[in-house]
Amino acid sequence: MLNYFSRKERLIAFLLVAIVLIYIGWRSISSPEQAMQFGFNGLSVGAVYALMAIGFTLVYSTVWFFDLYYGAAAALGAYGVFYLRSQEWLGGQYQVNTPVVNIILALVVAGVAAWVLHAILYSRLRERVDPTTLRIVGGLLAIALGAYTGLVLTFPSHLHVTFGPVAALIVGVAAIWGLRLLFERLNGGRGHLAFQAIAVLIGAALAIYIGIFLVNSPGSKLYLSWAVSCLIAGTVGLALYRGLYVRMRQRSRSPLIMLVASLGILLALTACISIVFQSAPRPLPDPFGSVPWTIGGANIKGFNFFAIGVAIVGFLALLSVLKWTSFGRAVRAIGDDEEVARVVGINTTVIIAIVFFVGAAFAAMAGILSGHDTAIQPRMGLLLMLKGWIASVVGGIGNLYGAILGGFMLGLIEQFAIWDLAGEWKDVVAFGLLILFLSFWPRGLLPRK
């Protein structure tokens, strides 16, 4: 990991690490309960940073520019939960659900669905089916998805009924796909009909069970709002890519122009959130595990364990997809050379669109986890975006392993650094760490090979 450092840089690195470890060791011996508290707080905050860094890294390693929209995606995720749950949770005292927002989001979903159906189905079926028929069917399906989105957003108190079956279907399809991938790996890359049938049966049974459970569980609405918010944020990210970034990438090859454009999107969406929700901080409903546990003298919430688990599972799932699937091979090929990938037949526009969707969904989940831990406010996405970027730099820009390492490391360093300081020093420490790494180790701890 340190092979690319000069001798002087290695010495500085070892001295800094030694100082940090000595300080942490000394404080841990003097107050082990407080050390455990700071350590766990650092891991739970680091999980949020890691999710942001994973989204950043996925997009950067594919198209080689930082999409600052992910800050807005984090805020959209958190405010999406508030949008869907505020009326019921606050007893109708705060009515934020408005038809204008519902219509805009429904139109965005319909437009994205129309493009996805055209990009995937039209290119494959146009030689066997009349193109006009394909366009009509695709348009009707897109309109139906847009109308369904408007229905879900308009009646959030019935989310377990309107979205529960769809969530179950998504889980079932993911289970079938994951089991087929696992069976192929165990069978040397060959798919066996019996294994595929088993995967379909297990996935279908799981989808039916979860669908029935969710429909009969009104208490699941909060957790379903997480999924809806992540899907909305991902769809907006895909729409921005298809409607703006593709055109800009074709007309200008400068990453700086893309960076400035994404900054404008971040600021514009932040202003829109302030208009719709007002600028006052808002709390989110208490999730499961909100009552703290006492472990080794430290007060630890079960939800924070969940946040750490989400970051780890999300990292492992994405890593598996990128390593073991044709989609992952296409992503790596585009990251190495997009022009060559296009020449060999990879639909780079569709692959990159999926990457933008997934990255924005990761950012939205980070915003949701952060929002349940602290109050949400319109500018929260800007700070989370910066922390995710710092985590990416620390871990190694473009390296997925470095993203999760940098996220957890940044969280731990922030928490232990304020042991003898006020909490306001966290941001100073974080940006000081960024300057340190950019000065001495700009490629991060795990540089991309």
Short mmCIF file of N, CA, C and O in Angstrom, two decimals, residues 227-269:
data_model
loop_
_atom_site.label_atom_id
_atom_site.label_comp_id
_atom_site.label_asym_id
_atom_site.label_seq_id
_atom_site.Cartn_x
_atom_site.Cartn_y
_atom_site.Cartn_z
N ALA A 227 -37.28 2.91 0.79
CA ALA A 227 -37.12 2.38 -0.56
C ALA A 227 -37.64 3.36 -1.62
O ALA A 227 -36.99 3.59 -2.65
N VAL A 228 -38.81 3.95 -1.36
CA VAL A 228 -39.38 4.90 -2.32
C VAL A 228 -38.43 6.10 -2.49
O VAL A 228 -38.18 6.55 -3.61
N SER A 229 -37.89 6.61 -1.40
CA SER A 229 -37.01 7.77 -1.46
C SER A 229 -35.73 7.46 -2.24
O SER A 229 -35.26 8.28 -3.04
N CYS A 230 -35.16 6.27 -2.01
CA CYS A 230 -33.95 5.89 -2.74
C CYS A 230 -34.25 5.73 -4.23
O CYS A 230 -33.44 6.14 -5.08
N LEU A 231 -35.40 5.14 -4.56
CA LEU A 231 -35.77 4.98 -5.97
C LEU A 231 -36.00 6.33 -6.64
O LEU A 231 -35.57 6.54 -7.79
N ILE A 232 -36.64 7.25 -5.94
CA ILE A 232 -36.87 8.58 -6.50
C ILE A 232 -35.55 9.31 -6.72
O ILE A 232 -35.31 9.91 -7.79
N ALA A 233 -34.67 9.28 -5.73
CA ALA A 233 -33.37 9.95 -5.87
C ALA A 233 -32.56 9.34 -7.01
O ALA A 233 -31.92 10.06 -7.79
N GLY A 234 -32.59 8.00 -7.12
CA GLY A 234 -31.88 7.36 -8.22
C GLY A 234 -32.47 7.71 -9.56
O GLY A 234 -31.74 7.93 -10.55
N THR A 235 -33.79 7.80 -9.65
CA THR A 235 -34.45 8.15 -10.90
C THR A 235 -34.12 9.58 -11.31
O THR A 235 -33.87 9.86 -12.50
N VAL A 236 -34.09 10.50 -10.35
CA VAL A 236 -33.71 11.88 -10.66
C VAL A 236 -32.26 11.93 -11.16
O VAL A 236 -31.93 12.64 -12.11
N GLY A 237 -31.38 11.14 -10.51
CA GLY A 237 -29.99 11.08 -10.97
C GLY A 237 -29.88 10.56 -12.39
O GLY A 237 -29.11 11.08 -13.21
N LEU A 238 -30.66 9.52 -12.71
CA LEU A 238 -30.66 8.98 -14.07
C LEU A 238 -31.21 10.01 -15.06
O LEU A 238 -30.68 10.16 -16.17
N ALA A 239 -32.26 10.71 -14.65
CA ALA A 239 -32.84 11.73 -15.53
C ALA A 239 -31.85 12.85 -15.81
O ALA A 239 -31.76 13.35 -16.95
N LEU A 240 -31.10 13.25 -14.79
CA LEU A 240 -30.10 14.30 -15.00
C LEU A 240 -29.01 13.82 -15.96
O LEU A 240 -28.55 14.59 -16.81
N TYR A 241 -28.61 12.56 -15.81
CA TYR A 241 -27.59 12.04 -16.72
C TYR A 241 -28.10 12.04 -18.16
O TYR A 241 -27.43 12.54 -19.06
N ARG A 242 -29.30 11.47 -18.35
CA ARG A 242 -29.82 11.34 -19.71
C ARG A 242 -30.21 12.69 -20.31
O ARG A 242 -30.01 12.95 -21.50
N GLY A 243 -30.76 13.58 -19.48
CA GLY A 243 -31.26 14.84 -20.01
C GLY A 243 -30.22 15.94 -20.10
O GLY A 243 -30.37 16.87 -20.90
N LEU A 244 -29.15 15.84 -19.29
CA LEU A 244 -28.18 16.93 -19.25
C LEU A 244 -26.75 16.45 -19.49
O LEU A 244 -26.06 16.95 -20.37
N TYR A 245 -26.30 15.48 -18.71
CA TYR A 245 -24.90 15.09 -18.76
C TYR A 245 -24.50 14.48 -20.11
O TYR A 245 -23.39 14.70 -20.59
N VAL A 246 -25.39 13.67 -20.70
CA VAL A 246 -25.06 13.06 -22.00
C VAL A 246 -24.81 14.15 -23.03
O VAL A 246 -23.82 14.10 -23.78
N ARG A 247 -25.69 15.13 -23.07
CA ARG A 247 -25.52 16.23 -24.03
C ARG A 247 -24.24 17.00 -23.76
O ARG A 247 -23.50 17.35 -24.69
N MET A 248 -23.94 17.27 -22.50
CA MET A 248 -22.75 18.03 -22.17
C MET A 248 -21.48 17.23 -22.46
O MET A 248 -20.47 17.79 -22.90
N ARG A 249 -21.52 15.92 -22.22
CA ARG A 249 -20.35 15.10 -22.51
C ARG A 249 -20.08 15.02 -24.00
O ARG A 249 -18.94 14.88 -24.43
N GLN A 250 -21.13 15.08 -24.80
CA GLN A 250 -20.96 15.05 -26.25
C GLN A 250 -20.40 16.36 -26.79
O GLN A 250 -19.61 16.37 -27.73
N ARG A 251 -20.80 17.46 -26.17
CA ARG A 251 -20.39 18.77 -26.67
C ARG A 251 -19.08 19.24 -26.06
O ARG A 251 -18.38 20.07 -26.65
N SER A 252 -18.77 18.77 -24.87
CA SER A 252 -17.56 19.23 -24.20
C SER A 252 -16.92 18.06 -23.48
O SER A 252 -17.59 17.33 -22.74
N ARG A 253 -15.63 17.89 -23.67
CA ARG A 253 -14.89 16.82 -23.01
C ARG A 253 -14.27 17.27 -21.70
O ARG A 253 -13.54 16.51 -21.07
N SER A 254 -14.51 18.48 -21.28
CA SER A 254 -13.87 19.02 -20.09
C SER A 254 -14.59 18.56 -18.82
O SER A 254 -15.78 18.84 -18.65
N PRO A 255 -13.90 17.86 -17.92
CA PRO A 255 -14.52 17.48 -16.65
C PRO A 255 -14.91 18.69 -15.80
O PRO A 255 -15.82 18.61 -14.99
N LEU A 256 -14.21 19.82 -16.00
CA LEU A 256 -14.51 21.01 -15.22
C LEU A 256 -15.92 21.51 -15.51
O LEU A 256 -16.65 21.91 -14.59
N ILE A 257 -16.33 21.49 -16.78
CA ILE A 257 -17.68 21.93 -17.14
C ILE A 257 -18.72 21.01 -16.49
O ILE A 257 -19.75 21.47 -15.98
N MET A 258 -18.46 19.71 -16.49
CA MET A 258 -19.37 18.76 -15.86
C MET A 258 -19.46 19.02 -14.35
O MET A 258 -20.54 18.97 -13.76
N LEU A 259 -18.31 19.31 -13.74
CA LEU A 259 -18.29 19.59 -12.31
C LEU A 259 -19.10 20.84 -11.98
O LEU A 259 -19.89 20.84 -11.02
N VAL A 260 -18.92 21.89 -12.76
CA VAL A 260 -19.66 23.13 -12.52
C VAL A 260 -21.16 22.91 -12.73
O VAL A 260 -21.99 23.42 -11.96
N ALA A 261 -21.52 22.15 -13.76
CA ALA A 261 -22.93 21.87 -14.00
C ALA A 261 -23.56 21.10 -12.85
O ALA A 261 -24.67 21.41 -12.40
N SER A 262 -22.85 20.09 -12.33
CA SER A 262 -23.39 19.32 -11.21
C SER A 262 -23.46 20.17 -9.95
O SER A 262 -24.37 19.98 -9.12
N LEU A 263 -22.53 21.12 -9.79
CA LEU A 263 -22.62 22.05 -8.65
C LEU A 263 -23.88 22.91 -8.77
O LEU A 263 -24.58 23.14 -7.77
N GLY A 264 -24.18 23.37 -9.98
CA GLY A 264 -25.40 24.14 -10.18
C GLY A 264 -26.64 23.33 -9.85
O GLY A 264 -27.59 23.85 -9.26
N ILE A 265 -26.64 22.06 -10.23
CA ILE A 265 -27.77 21.18 -9.90
C ILE A 265 -27.91 21.03 -8.40
O ILE A 265 -29.02 21.08 -7.85
N LEU A 266 -26.79 20.83 -7.71
CA LEU A 266 -26.82 20.69 -6.25
C LEU A 266 -27.42 21.93 -5.61
O LEU A 266 -28.32 21.82 -4.75
N LEU A 267 -26.97 23.10 -6.00
CA LEU A 267 -27.47 24.33 -5.39
C LEU A 267 -28.93 24.57 -5.74
O LEU A 267 -29.72 25.02 -4.90
N ALA A 268 -29.32 24.27 -6.99
CA ALA A 268 -30.71 24.48 -7.40
C ALA A 268 -31.65 23.56 -6.64
O ALA A 268 -32.71 24.00 -6.15
N LEU A 269 -31.30 22.28 -6.52
CA LEU A 269 -32.16 21.34 -5.79
C LEU A 269 -32.20 21.67 -4.30
O LEU A 269 -33.23 21.49 -3.65
#
